């Protein structure tokens, strides 16, 4: 090959490589980066029987076409959240709640670090999610619990769904701690009463928080379990305010007169959740529009 030919070929190769390098460095087209919808997370707080209000909120949001991509639940919020993430729509959830036999989720025992075993709740959840693991649910879902040894929150996103929900719902003194992989876990409400930060950590752009845990019931002459739950609610109030400050929309069903152990008033709780859910739709749409404008 002559020197002249080598020079020409070398020059063409250099131009080709330069062109490839330019293509690699060129930013992706604007159309590929903009126009995506925000990832919406629903952060469902704890509150025992008050958790039925979550169903009403979900019903109101879905009726208005607001469908979360991520669901994160603490305690009662993990119960409703797991069922919702598994594919149960709001009307299915409402029907399931109304028909719920309290004995199907409570298995009383002699006091052994708790008066309810929690095994019945675990079976109930696994049955109604089709025995699918957390990572196999139709919507991305996480249950938040508290590591009893470290006091840190743990976000369960993989593994047995019923066990994770049971751990998230294990109110100290009511349920015994749940052992998972050699560690013990209790109610997530002790560290994350409304799991907003946990939703952010999962990649949420917008977080809709449902707060049912921030206030005591206000009922006089309560039973010991109601007193315990109200005490936890009061303790979690300050922590809840910190979490809620990072939410885009906060929905607060008015459940002050509803004791946390009153399963008989589930219908009233659902209706209250539905009422405040519909009232919050405009704020949710405003938050979505603001995000679109900022990121468009």
Tab-separated table of C-alpha atoms in Angstrom:
chain	number	residue	atom	x	y	z
A	1	UNK	CA	0.000	0.000	0.000
A	2	UNK	CA	1.418	3.394	-0.961
A	3	UNK	CA	2.052	6.064	1.623
A	4	UNK	CA	-0.550	8.255	-0.065
A	5	UNK	CA	-3.212	5.551	0.154
A	6	UNK	CA	-2.363	4.871	3.800
A	7	UNK	CA	-2.732	8.587	4.502
A	8	UNK	CA	-6.157	8.776	2.834
A	9	UNK	CA	-7.467	5.651	4.589
A	10	UNK	CA	-6.056	6.807	7.904
A	11	UNK	CA	-7.726	10.174	7.489
A	12	UNK	CA	-11.092	8.581	6.676
A	13	UNK	CA	-10.789	6.281	9.725
A	14	UNK	CA	-9.973	9.220	11.948
A	15	UNK	CA	-13.001	11.116	10.648
A	16	UNK	CA	-15.180	8.054	11.252
A	17	UNK	CA	-13.953	7.671	14.835
A	18	UNK	CA	-14.423	11.377	15.452
A	19	UNK	CA	-17.972	11.141	14.154
A	20	UNK	CA	-18.685	8.153	16.448
A	21	UNK	CA	-17.267	10.053	19.389
A	22	UNK	CA	-19.483	13.013	18.561
A	23	UNK	CA	-22.539	10.778	18.414
A	24	UNK	CA	-21.714	9.219	21.777
A	25	UNK	CA	-21.317	12.599	23.454
A	26	UNK	CA	-24.377	14.156	21.874
A	27	UNK	CA	-27.181	14.523	24.458
A	28	UNK	CA	-30.283	12.425	24.021
A	29	UNK	CA	-33.109	14.123	22.125
A	30	UNK	CA	-35.306	16.373	24.246
A	31	UNK	CA	-38.349	14.310	23.325
A	32	UNK	CA	-36.750	11.287	24.989
A	33	UNK	CA	-36.159	13.121	28.260
A	34	UNK	CA	-39.348	15.082	28.654
A	35	UNK	CA	-42.966	14.067	28.561
A	36	UNK	CA	-42.780	11.181	31.025
A	37	UNK	CA	-45.374	11.165	33.732
A	38	UNK	CA	-44.262	11.664	37.335
A	39	UNK	CA	-43.859	8.535	39.431
A	40	UNK	CA	-46.633	8.876	42.002
A	41	UNK	CA	-46.392	7.133	45.357
A	42	UNK	CA	-49.150	6.540	47.865
A	43	UNK	CA	-47.816	6.546	51.444
A	44	UNK	CA	-50.360	4.891	53.738
A	45	UNK	CA	-49.924	5.471	57.456
A	46	UNK	CA	-50.717	3.265	60.436
A	47	UNK	CA	-53.739	3.414	62.712
A	48	UNK	CA	-55.206	-0.084	63.245
A	49	UNK	CA	-58.948	-0.174	62.383
A	50	UNK	CA	-58.762	3.418	61.158
A	51	UNK	CA	-56.859	1.958	58.216
A	52	UNK	CA	-60.187	1.231	56.517
A	53	UNK	CA	-60.158	4.932	55.603
A	54	UNK	CA	-57.316	4.177	53.180
A	55	UNK	CA	-59.797	2.254	51.041
A	56	UNK	CA	-62.024	5.304	50.664
A	57	UNK	CA	-59.053	7.484	49.694
A	58	UNK	CA	-57.935	4.968	47.061
A	59	UNK	CA	-61.491	4.804	45.732
A	60	UNK	CA	-61.659	8.595	45.331
A	61	UNK	CA	-58.272	8.839	43.629
A	62	UNK	CA	-58.894	5.963	41.205
A	63	UNK	CA	-62.329	7.309	40.305
A	64	UNK	CA	-60.549	10.459	39.165
A	65	UNK	CA	-57.894	8.602	37.193
A	66	UNK	CA	-55.106	9.099	39.744
A	67	UNK	CA	-53.253	5.767	39.850
A	68	UNK	CA	-50.098	5.420	41.968
A	69	UNK	CA	-47.022	3.694	40.586
A	70	UNK	CA	-45.646	2.953	44.059
A	71	UNK	CA	-47.467	2.020	47.265
A	72	UNK	CA	-45.737	2.112	50.648
A	73	UNK	CA	-47.518	1.153	53.845
A	74	UNK	CA	-46.919	1.209	57.569
A	75	UNK	CA	-48.908	-1.080	59.868
A	76	UNK	CA	-52.587	-0.835	58.807
A	77	UNK	CA	-51.365	0.973	55.715
A	78	UNK	CA	-49.302	-2.062	54.788
A	79	UNK	CA	-52.381	-4.283	55.038
A	80	UNK	CA	-54.456	-2.177	52.646
A	81	UNK	CA	-51.409	-1.353	50.518
A	82	UNK	CA	-50.452	-4.983	49.942
A	83	UNK	CA	-53.966	-5.924	48.868
A	84	UNK	CA	-54.162	-2.910	46.563
A	85	UNK	CA	-50.733	-3.581	45.063
A	86	UNK	CA	-51.754	-7.190	44.435
A	87	UNK	CA	-54.476	-6.011	42.076
A	88	UNK	CA	-57.563	-5.562	44.251
A	89	UNK	CA	-59.344	-2.442	43.019
A	90	UNK	CA	-61.031	0.001	45.417
A	91	UNK	CA	-64.450	-1.610	45.070
A	92	UNK	CA	-62.920	-5.045	45.662
A	93	UNK	CA	-61.165	-3.657	48.745
A	94	UNK	CA	-64.392	-2.166	50.031
A	95	UNK	CA	-66.272	-5.419	49.532
A	96	UNK	CA	-63.481	-7.370	51.233
A	97	UNK	CA	-63.487	-4.940	54.156
A	98	UNK	CA	-67.252	-5.019	54.664
A	99	UNK	CA	-67.317	-8.827	54.543
A	100	UNK	CA	-64.247	-9.201	56.738
A	101	UNK	CA	-64.685	-11.490	59.713
A	102	UNK	CA	-62.527	-10.074	62.505
A	103	UNK	CA	-61.613	-13.593	63.604
A	104	UNK	CA	-59.901	-14.182	60.252
A	105	UNK	CA	-57.163	-11.704	61.150
A	106	UNK	CA	-56.992	-12.136	64.926
A	107	UNK	CA	-55.692	-15.267	66.636
A	108	UNK	CA	-55.701	-14.759	70.388
A	109	UNK	CA	-53.130	-16.468	72.540
A	110	UNK	CA	-51.819	-16.615	76.065
A	111	UNK	CA	-49.596	-13.599	76.635
A	112	UNK	CA	-46.325	-14.450	74.924
A	113	UNK	CA	-44.837	-11.068	74.088
A	114	UNK	CA	-48.262	-10.254	72.635
A	115	UNK	CA	-51.944	-11.155	72.952
A	116	UNK	CA	-52.431	-11.832	69.228
A	117	UNK	CA	-50.135	-14.241	67.416
A	118	UNK	CA	-50.303	-12.540	64.039
A	119	UNK	CA	-50.242	-15.801	62.092
A	120	UNK	CA	-53.875	-15.339	61.033
A	121	UNK	CA	-53.096	-11.901	59.594
A	122	UNK	CA	-50.152	-13.343	57.666
A	123	UNK	CA	-52.333	-16.121	56.214
A	124	UNK	CA	-55.092	-13.650	55.340
A	125	UNK	CA	-52.701	-11.438	53.383
A	126	UNK	CA	-50.987	-14.288	51.571
A	127	UNK	CA	-54.331	-15.813	50.620
A	128	UNK	CA	-55.629	-12.565	49.144
A	129	UNK	CA	-52.438	-11.714	47.252
A	130	UNK	CA	-52.412	-15.167	45.688
A	131	UNK	CA	-49.335	-16.172	47.734
A	132	UNK	CA	-47.210	-13.850	45.615
A	133	UNK	CA	-44.024	-12.380	47.089
A	134	UNK	CA	-43.603	-8.628	47.444
A	135	UNK	CA	-41.623	-8.400	44.224
A	136	UNK	CA	-44.332	-10.317	42.357
A	137	UNK	CA	-47.222	-7.930	43.070
A	138	UNK	CA	-48.786	-5.968	40.231
A	139	UNK	CA	-47.768	-2.609	41.695
A	140	UNK	CA	-44.435	-1.829	43.276
A	141	UNK	CA	-45.014	-2.153	47.013
A	142	UNK	CA	-43.089	-1.926	50.261
A	143	UNK	CA	-44.026	-2.545	53.895
A	144	UNK	CA	-42.184	-0.574	56.572
A	145	UNK	CA	-41.264	-2.157	59.910
A	146	UNK	CA	-38.945	-1.324	62.803
A	147	UNK	CA	-35.805	-3.321	63.536
A	148	UNK	CA	-36.166	-4.096	67.238
A	149	UNK	CA	-32.410	-4.372	67.801
A	150	UNK	CA	-31.289	-1.183	66.026
A	151	UNK	CA	-34.447	0.919	66.170
A	152	UNK	CA	-34.055	1.659	62.453
A	153	UNK	CA	-36.803	1.464	59.828
A	154	UNK	CA	-36.609	-1.410	57.364
A	155	UNK	CA	-38.328	-1.294	53.982
A	156	UNK	CA	-39.421	-4.759	52.901
A	157	UNK	CA	-39.591	-4.934	49.096
A	158	UNK	CA	-38.809	-8.610	48.549
A	159	UNK	CA	-39.892	-11.851	50.158
A	160	UNK	CA	-43.052	-13.202	51.770
A	161	UNK	CA	-45.787	-10.564	51.547
A	162	UNK	CA	-47.797	-11.805	54.521
A	163	UNK	CA	-44.737	-11.956	56.757
A	164	UNK	CA	-43.681	-8.422	55.815
A	165	UNK	CA	-47.160	-7.046	56.507
A	166	UNK	CA	-47.294	-8.935	59.791
A	167	UNK	CA	-43.941	-7.429	60.818
A	168	UNK	CA	-45.080	-3.942	59.803
A	169	UNK	CA	-48.260	-4.367	61.866
A	170	UNK	CA	-46.746	-5.939	65.003
A	171	UNK	CA	-47.739	-3.365	67.610
A	172	UNK	CA	-45.596	-4.014	70.713
A	173	UNK	CA	-47.633	-5.594	73.473
A	174	UNK	CA	-50.390	-6.620	71.056
A	175	UNK	CA	-48.398	-8.746	68.585
A	176	UNK	CA	-45.098	-10.478	69.343
A	177	UNK	CA	-42.069	-9.362	67.304
A	178	UNK	CA	-41.667	-11.096	63.948
A	179	UNK	CA	-38.384	-12.910	63.289
A	180	UNK	CA	-37.017	-12.581	59.738
A	181	UNK	CA	-33.534	-13.787	58.823
A	182	UNK	CA	-32.394	-13.823	62.425
A	183	UNK	CA	-33.636	-10.338	63.356
A	184	UNK	CA	-36.834	-9.245	65.064
A	185	UNK	CA	-39.185	-6.598	63.737
A	186	UNK	CA	-42.103	-4.657	65.191
A	187	UNK	CA	-44.617	-2.058	64.051
A	188	UNK	CA	-43.297	0.423	61.492
A	189	UNK	CA	-45.312	3.210	63.110
A	190	UNK	CA	-42.657	3.563	65.797
A	191	UNK	CA	-40.218	5.075	63.276
A	192	UNK	CA	-42.254	5.861	60.137
A	193	UNK	CA	-45.924	6.500	61.018
A	194	UNK	CA	-46.536	7.860	57.498
A	195	UNK	CA	-43.802	6.453	55.209
A	196	UNK	CA	-43.150	9.498	53.017
A	197	UNK	CA	-39.345	9.386	53.139
A	198	UNK	CA	-39.444	5.691	52.356
A	199	UNK	CA	-41.563	6.431	49.278
A	200	UNK	CA	-39.010	9.032	48.171
A	201	UNK	CA	-36.216	6.515	48.609
A	202	UNK	CA	-38.030	4.223	46.172
A	203	UNK	CA	-37.890	6.847	43.437
A	204	UNK	CA	-41.193	8.666	43.826
A	205	UNK	CA	-41.474	12.066	42.148
A	206	UNK	CA	-44.728	12.934	43.905
A	207	UNK	CA	-45.945	11.527	47.222
A	208	UNK	CA	-49.572	11.484	48.336
A	209	UNK	CA	-49.579	10.800	52.086
A	210	UNK	CA	-52.619	9.517	53.959
A	211	UNK	CA	-52.368	10.356	57.650
A	212	UNK	CA	-54.620	8.415	60.003
A	213	UNK	CA	-52.163	8.191	62.881
A	214	UNK	CA	-51.444	11.691	64.096
A	215	UNK	CA	-54.212	12.126	66.655
A	216	UNK	CA	-55.589	10.103	69.570
A	217	UNK	CA	-59.185	8.918	69.379
A	218	UNK	CA	-60.390	11.242	72.144
A	219	UNK	CA	-62.590	8.510	73.574
A	220	UNK	CA	-62.955	8.261	77.359
A	221	UNK	CA	-62.808	5.065	79.411
A	222	UNK	CA	-60.884	3.179	76.735
A	223	UNK	CA	-59.673	-0.393	76.977
A	224	UNK	CA	-55.999	-1.170	77.478
A	225	UNK	CA	-55.312	-1.797	73.792
A	226	UNK	CA	-56.976	1.492	72.783
A	227	UNK	CA	-54.870	3.318	75.385
A	228	UNK	CA	-51.723	1.669	74.012
A	229	UNK	CA	-52.583	2.584	70.423
A	230	UNK	CA	-53.435	6.166	71.323
A	231	UNK	CA	-50.162	6.423	73.247
A	232	UNK	CA	-48.219	5.246	70.194
A	233	UNK	CA	-50.205	7.709	68.085
A	234	UNK	CA	-49.249	10.595	70.363
A	235	UNK	CA	-45.592	9.518	70.404
A	236	UNK	CA	-45.563	9.333	66.624
A	237	UNK	CA	-47.144	12.744	66.167
A	238	UNK	CA	-43.908	14.746	66.046
A	239	UNK	CA	-42.194	12.192	63.831
A	240	UNK	CA	-45.189	12.182	61.540
A	241	UNK	CA	-44.959	15.947	61.084
A	242	UNK	CA	-41.353	15.582	59.912
A	243	UNK	CA	-42.348	12.901	57.411
A	244	UNK	CA	-45.359	14.821	56.136
A	245	UNK	CA	-43.271	17.914	55.443
A	246	UNK	CA	-41.765	16.006	52.505
A	247	UNK	CA	-45.124	15.004	51.017
A	248	UNK	CA	-46.635	16.809	48.040
A	249	UNK	CA	-50.221	16.230	49.136
A	250	UNK	CA	-51.404	15.214	52.612
A	251	UNK	CA	-54.839	13.663	53.075
A	252	UNK	CA	-56.200	13.497	56.648
A	253	UNK	CA	-59.458	11.612	57.224
A	254	UNK	CA	-61.257	12.946	60.297
A	255	UNK	CA	-61.247	9.884	62.523
A	256	UNK	CA	-60.816	11.416	65.958
A	257	UNK	CA	-63.919	9.780	67.385
A	258	UNK	CA	-63.117	6.356	65.955
A	259	UNK	CA	-61.235	4.053	68.346
A	260	UNK	CA	-58.336	2.280	66.694
A	261	UNK	CA	-59.741	-1.131	67.642
A	262	UNK	CA	-63.298	-0.546	66.423
A	263	UNK	CA	-63.734	-2.827	63.415
A	264	UNK	CA	-67.510	-2.350	63.557
A	265	UNK	CA	-67.222	1.211	62.230
A	266	UNK	CA	-65.249	0.211	59.150
A	267	UNK	CA	-67.970	1.521	56.834
A	268	UNK	CA	-67.819	4.974	58.454
A	269	UNK	CA	-64.032	4.989	58.106
A	270	UNK	CA	-64.248	4.105	54.397
A	271	UNK	CA	-66.800	6.870	53.776
A	272	UNK	CA	-64.656	9.436	55.586
A	273	UNK	CA	-61.629	8.403	53.530
A	274	UNK	CA	-63.682	8.718	50.368
A	275	UNK	CA	-64.920	12.183	51.342
A	276	UNK	CA	-61.487	13.658	52.052
A	277	UNK	CA	-60.043	11.787	49.069
A	278	UNK	CA	-62.421	13.497	46.645
A	279	UNK	CA	-61.682	16.832	48.334
A	280	UNK	CA	-57.961	16.306	47.727
A	281	UNK	CA	-58.214	15.506	44.007
A	282	UNK	CA	-57.763	19.146	42.945
A	283	UNK	CA	-54.585	19.441	45.052
A	284	UNK	CA	-53.193	16.252	43.559
A	285	UNK	CA	-53.836	17.505	40.037
A	286	UNK	CA	-52.188	20.823	40.887
A	287	UNK	CA	-49.121	18.968	42.174
A	288	UNK	CA	-48.955	16.896	38.980
A	289	UNK	CA	-49.318	20.008	36.822
A	290	UNK	CA	-46.578	21.778	38.784
A	291	UNK	CA	-44.261	18.815	38.337
A	292	UNK	CA	-45.020	18.663	34.601
A	293	UNK	CA	-44.291	22.374	34.219
A	294	UNK	CA	-41.016	22.115	36.139
A	295	UNK	CA	-39.830	19.050	34.287
A	296	UNK	CA	-41.270	19.784	30.860
